[in-house]
Short mmCIF file of C-alpha atoms in Angstrom, two decimals:
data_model
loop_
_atom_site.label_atom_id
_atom_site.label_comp_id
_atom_site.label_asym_id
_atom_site.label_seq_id
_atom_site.Cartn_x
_atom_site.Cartn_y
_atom_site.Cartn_z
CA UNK A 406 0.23 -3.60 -20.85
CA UNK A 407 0.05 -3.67 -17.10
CA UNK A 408 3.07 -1.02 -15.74
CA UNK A 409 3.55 -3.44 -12.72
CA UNK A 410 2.54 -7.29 -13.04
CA UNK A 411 2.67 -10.45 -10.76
CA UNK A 412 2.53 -13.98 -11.31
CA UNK A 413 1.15 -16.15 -10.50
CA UNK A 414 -1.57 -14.23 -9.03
CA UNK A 415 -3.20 -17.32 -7.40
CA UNK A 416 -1.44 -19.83 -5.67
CA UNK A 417 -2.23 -22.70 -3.23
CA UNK A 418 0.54 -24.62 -1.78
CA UNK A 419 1.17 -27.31 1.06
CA UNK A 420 2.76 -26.33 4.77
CA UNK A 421 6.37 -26.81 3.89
CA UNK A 422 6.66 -25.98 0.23
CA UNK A 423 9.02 -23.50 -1.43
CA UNK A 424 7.26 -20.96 -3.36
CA UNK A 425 8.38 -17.74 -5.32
CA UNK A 426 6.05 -15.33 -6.59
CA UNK A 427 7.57 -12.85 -9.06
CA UNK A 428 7.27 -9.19 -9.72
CA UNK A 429 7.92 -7.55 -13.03
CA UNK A 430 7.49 -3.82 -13.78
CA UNK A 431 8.40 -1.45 -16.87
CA UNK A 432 8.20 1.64 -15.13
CA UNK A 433 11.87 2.34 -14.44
CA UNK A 434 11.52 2.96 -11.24
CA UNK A 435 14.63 1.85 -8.87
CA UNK A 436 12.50 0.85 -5.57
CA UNK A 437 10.55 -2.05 -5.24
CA UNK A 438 8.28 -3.38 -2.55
CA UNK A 439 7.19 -6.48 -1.36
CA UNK A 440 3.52 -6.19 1.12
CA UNK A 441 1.30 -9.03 2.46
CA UNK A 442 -2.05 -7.92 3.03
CA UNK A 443 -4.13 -10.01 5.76
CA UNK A 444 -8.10 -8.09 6.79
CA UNK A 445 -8.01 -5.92 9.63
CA UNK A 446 -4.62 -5.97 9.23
CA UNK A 447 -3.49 -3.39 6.55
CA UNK A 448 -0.80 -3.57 4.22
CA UNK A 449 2.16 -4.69 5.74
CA UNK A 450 6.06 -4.48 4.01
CA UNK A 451 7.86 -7.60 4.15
CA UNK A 452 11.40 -6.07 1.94
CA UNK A 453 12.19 -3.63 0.06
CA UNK A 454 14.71 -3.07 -2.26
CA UNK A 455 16.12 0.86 -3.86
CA UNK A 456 18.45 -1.05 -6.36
CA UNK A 457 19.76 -4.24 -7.40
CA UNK A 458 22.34 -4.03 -4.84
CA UNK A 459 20.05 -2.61 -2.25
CA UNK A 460 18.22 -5.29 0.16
CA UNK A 461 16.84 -4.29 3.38
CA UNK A 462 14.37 -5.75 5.48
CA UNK A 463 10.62 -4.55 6.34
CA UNK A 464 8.09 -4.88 9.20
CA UNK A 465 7.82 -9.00 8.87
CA UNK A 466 10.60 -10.70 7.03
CA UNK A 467 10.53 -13.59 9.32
CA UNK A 468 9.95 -16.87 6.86
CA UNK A 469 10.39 -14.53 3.91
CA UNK A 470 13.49 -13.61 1.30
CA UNK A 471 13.83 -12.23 -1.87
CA UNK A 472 15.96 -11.60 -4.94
CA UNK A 473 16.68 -8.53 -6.99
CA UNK A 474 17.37 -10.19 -10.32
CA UNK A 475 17.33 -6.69 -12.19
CA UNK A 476 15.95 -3.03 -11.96
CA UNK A 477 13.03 -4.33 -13.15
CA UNK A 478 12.59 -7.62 -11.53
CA UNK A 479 12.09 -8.59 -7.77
CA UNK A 480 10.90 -11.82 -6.40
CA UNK A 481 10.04 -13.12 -3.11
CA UNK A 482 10.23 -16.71 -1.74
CA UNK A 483 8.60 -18.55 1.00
CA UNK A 484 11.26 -21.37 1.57
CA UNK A 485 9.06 -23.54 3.73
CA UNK A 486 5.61 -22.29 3.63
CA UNK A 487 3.28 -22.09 6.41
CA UNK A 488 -0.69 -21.87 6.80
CA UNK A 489 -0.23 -18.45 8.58
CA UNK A 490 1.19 -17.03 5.28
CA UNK A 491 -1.45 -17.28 3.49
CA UNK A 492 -2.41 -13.75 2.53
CA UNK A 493 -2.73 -11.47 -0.44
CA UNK A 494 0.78 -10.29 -1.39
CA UNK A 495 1.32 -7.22 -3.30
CA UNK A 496 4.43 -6.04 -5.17
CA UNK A 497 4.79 -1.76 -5.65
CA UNK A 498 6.99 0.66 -7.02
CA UNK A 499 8.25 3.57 -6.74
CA UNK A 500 10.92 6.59 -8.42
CA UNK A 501 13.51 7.60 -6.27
CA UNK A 502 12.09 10.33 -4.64
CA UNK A 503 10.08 7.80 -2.53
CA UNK A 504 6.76 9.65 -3.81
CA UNK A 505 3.86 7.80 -4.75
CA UNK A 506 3.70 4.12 -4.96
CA UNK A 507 2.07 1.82 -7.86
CA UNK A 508 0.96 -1.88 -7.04
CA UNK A 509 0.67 -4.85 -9.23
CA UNK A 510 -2.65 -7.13 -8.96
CA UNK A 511 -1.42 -8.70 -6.25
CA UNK A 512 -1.08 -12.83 -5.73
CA UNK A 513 -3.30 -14.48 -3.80
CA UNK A 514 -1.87 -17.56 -1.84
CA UNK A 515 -2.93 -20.40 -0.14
CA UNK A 516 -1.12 -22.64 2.43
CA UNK A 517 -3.22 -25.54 3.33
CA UNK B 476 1.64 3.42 18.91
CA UNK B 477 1.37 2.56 15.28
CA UNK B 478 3.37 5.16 12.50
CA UNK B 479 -0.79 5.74 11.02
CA UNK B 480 -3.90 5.64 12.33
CA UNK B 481 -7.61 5.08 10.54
CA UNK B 482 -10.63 4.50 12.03
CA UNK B 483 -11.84 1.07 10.67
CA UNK B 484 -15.54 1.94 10.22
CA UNK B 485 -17.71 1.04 8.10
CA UNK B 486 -18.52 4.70 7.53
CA UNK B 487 -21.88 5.11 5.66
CA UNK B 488 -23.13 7.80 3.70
CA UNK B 489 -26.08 8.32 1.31
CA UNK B 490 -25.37 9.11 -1.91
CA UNK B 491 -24.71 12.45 -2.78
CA UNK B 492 -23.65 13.20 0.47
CA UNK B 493 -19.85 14.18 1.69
CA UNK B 494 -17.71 11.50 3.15
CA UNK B 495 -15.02 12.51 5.54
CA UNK B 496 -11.62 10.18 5.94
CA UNK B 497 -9.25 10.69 8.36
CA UNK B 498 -5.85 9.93 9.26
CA UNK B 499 -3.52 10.44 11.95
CA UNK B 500 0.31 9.68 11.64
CA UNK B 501 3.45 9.70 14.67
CA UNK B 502 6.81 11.17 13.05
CA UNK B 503 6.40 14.38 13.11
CA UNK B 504 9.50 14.88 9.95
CA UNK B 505 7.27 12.46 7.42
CA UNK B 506 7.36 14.57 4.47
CA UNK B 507 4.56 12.94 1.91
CA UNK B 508 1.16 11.72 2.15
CA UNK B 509 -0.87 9.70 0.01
CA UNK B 510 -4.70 8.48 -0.19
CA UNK B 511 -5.30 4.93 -1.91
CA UNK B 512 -9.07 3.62 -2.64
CA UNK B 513 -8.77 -0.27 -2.80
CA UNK B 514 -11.92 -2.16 -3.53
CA UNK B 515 -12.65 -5.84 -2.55
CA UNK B 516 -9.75 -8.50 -3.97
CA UNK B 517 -8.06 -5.33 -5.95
CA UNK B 518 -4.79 -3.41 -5.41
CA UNK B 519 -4.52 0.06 -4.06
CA UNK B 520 -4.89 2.79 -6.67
CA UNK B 521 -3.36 6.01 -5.79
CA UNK B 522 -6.28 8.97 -5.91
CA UNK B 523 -4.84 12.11 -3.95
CA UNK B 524 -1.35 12.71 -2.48
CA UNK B 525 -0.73 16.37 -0.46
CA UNK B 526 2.75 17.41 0.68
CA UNK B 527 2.12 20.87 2.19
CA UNK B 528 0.12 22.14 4.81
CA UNK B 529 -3.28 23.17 3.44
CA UNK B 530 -6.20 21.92 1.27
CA UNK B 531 -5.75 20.11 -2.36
CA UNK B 532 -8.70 19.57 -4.74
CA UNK B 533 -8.70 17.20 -6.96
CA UNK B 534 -12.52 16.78 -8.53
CA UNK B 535 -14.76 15.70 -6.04
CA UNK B 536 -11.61 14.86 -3.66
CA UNK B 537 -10.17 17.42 -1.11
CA UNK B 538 -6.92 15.98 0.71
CA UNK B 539 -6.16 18.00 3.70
CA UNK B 540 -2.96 18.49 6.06
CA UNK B 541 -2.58 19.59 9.33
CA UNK B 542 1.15 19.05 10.08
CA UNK B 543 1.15 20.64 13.37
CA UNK B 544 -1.53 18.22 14.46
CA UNK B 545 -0.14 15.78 12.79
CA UNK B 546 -3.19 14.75 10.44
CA UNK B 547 -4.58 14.01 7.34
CA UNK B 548 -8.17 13.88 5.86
CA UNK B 549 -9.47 13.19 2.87
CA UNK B 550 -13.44 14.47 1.70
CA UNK B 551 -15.14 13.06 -0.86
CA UNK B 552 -18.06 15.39 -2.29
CA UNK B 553 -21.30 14.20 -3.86
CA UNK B 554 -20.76 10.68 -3.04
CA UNK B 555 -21.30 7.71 -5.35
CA UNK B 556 -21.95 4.00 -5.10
CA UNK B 557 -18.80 3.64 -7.27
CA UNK B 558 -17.10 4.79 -4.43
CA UNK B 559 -17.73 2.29 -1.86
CA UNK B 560 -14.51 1.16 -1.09
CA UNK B 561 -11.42 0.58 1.38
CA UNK B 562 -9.66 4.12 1.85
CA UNK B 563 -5.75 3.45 2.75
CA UNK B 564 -4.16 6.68 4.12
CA UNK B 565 -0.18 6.70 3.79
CA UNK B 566 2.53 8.52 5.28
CA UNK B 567 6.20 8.43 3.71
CA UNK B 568 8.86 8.94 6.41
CA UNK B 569 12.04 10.71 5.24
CA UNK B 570 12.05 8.70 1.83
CA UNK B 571 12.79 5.41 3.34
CA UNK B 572 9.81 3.79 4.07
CA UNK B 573 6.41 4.14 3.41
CA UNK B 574 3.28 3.00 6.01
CA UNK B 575 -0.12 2.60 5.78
CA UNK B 576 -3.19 1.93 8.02
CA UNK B 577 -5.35 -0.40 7.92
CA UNK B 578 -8.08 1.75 6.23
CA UNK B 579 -11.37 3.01 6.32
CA UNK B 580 -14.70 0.92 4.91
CA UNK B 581 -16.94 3.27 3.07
CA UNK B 582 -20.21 2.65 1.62
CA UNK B 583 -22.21 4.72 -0.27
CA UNK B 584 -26.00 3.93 -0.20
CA UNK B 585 -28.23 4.64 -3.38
#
């Protein structure tokens, strides 16, 4: 089984739609990531999270929020989606050292 | 001035051949850095991650770090098709936060 996994992991939605994608990982790792990843762009961090009681913002939270349900469970939500957030989002991992991270598949979403 | 720099490419080699990846990052205290190959529609995979000044070998991957000069390469020896791919270059700074540039296109022609 996958270590980190996302669903859905395609999505297409309408401008002004609420939409969650989920991230699920059996790692144990306390810090969790949320990117969007747009070309030419790179991977940018939206929030991040180093434990369930630990929220902080990243780069481009604007439009974004998220929830830290468990250690091993961290979801983000678009609460009124817009076309320009359509991207590839990626959720990651990683131990508490802050050494190397580990990414799910990644959702791909839509906003028409 | 962004925390890590890549040059976008594409960067073509012929198989067989070395490919040479390089990276350039701004705080001069980040402590850990990472190389991720990400092919088209796929997540970033972690291949080579160097936290000292010097060379590291890992198969036909050398990671390299020049702290002083604030930059990081990666060579790939005896190139393959297979790895034709978006190279990611990341730089951890102080344990908080990690960034990444935009990456490097590589092909690798048969």
């Amino acid at each position: 089984d996958a270590d980190v996994t996302q669903t859905p992991r395609n999505r297409i939605t309408k401008t002004g739609k609420r939409i969650m994608l989920e991230c699920s990982q059996t790692k144990g790792h306390d810090r969790m990531y949320w990117y969007r990843q747009d070309p030419g762009l790179g991977l940018r961090l939206i929030y991040y999270s180093f434990d369930v009681k630990d929220i902080n913002k990243g780069e481009i939270s604007d439009g974004y929020s998220v929830s830290r349900q468990a250690q091993a469970k961290f979801s983000l939500s678009l609460e009124s989606a817009i076309p320009n957030q359509t991207a590839l989002y990626f959720c990651a991992t990683s131990d508490s050292r802050g050494g190397e991270q580990f990414f799910g598949p990644g959702t791909r979403l839509t906003v028409l | 001035q962004k925390e890590v720099e890549q040059n976008s490419g594409p960067l073509s080699v012929p198989e067989g051949a070395i490919a040479s990846l390089n990276c350039t990052y701004s705080d001069r205290v980040s402590q850990s850095f990472f190389w991720y190959r990400q092919y088209s529609g796929k997540s970033p995979e972690l291949i080579m991650s160097i936290y000292s000044n010097g060379d590291k070998e890992d198969g036909r991957f050398t990671a390299q770090l020049n702290k002083a000069s604030q930059y990081v390469s990666l060579l790939i020896r005896d190139s393959q098709p297979s790895d034709s791919a978006t190279y990611l270059c990341a730089v951890n700074n102080r344990g908080n936060q990690f960034y990444f540039g935009t990456g490097t296109s590589l092909t690798v022609i048969p």
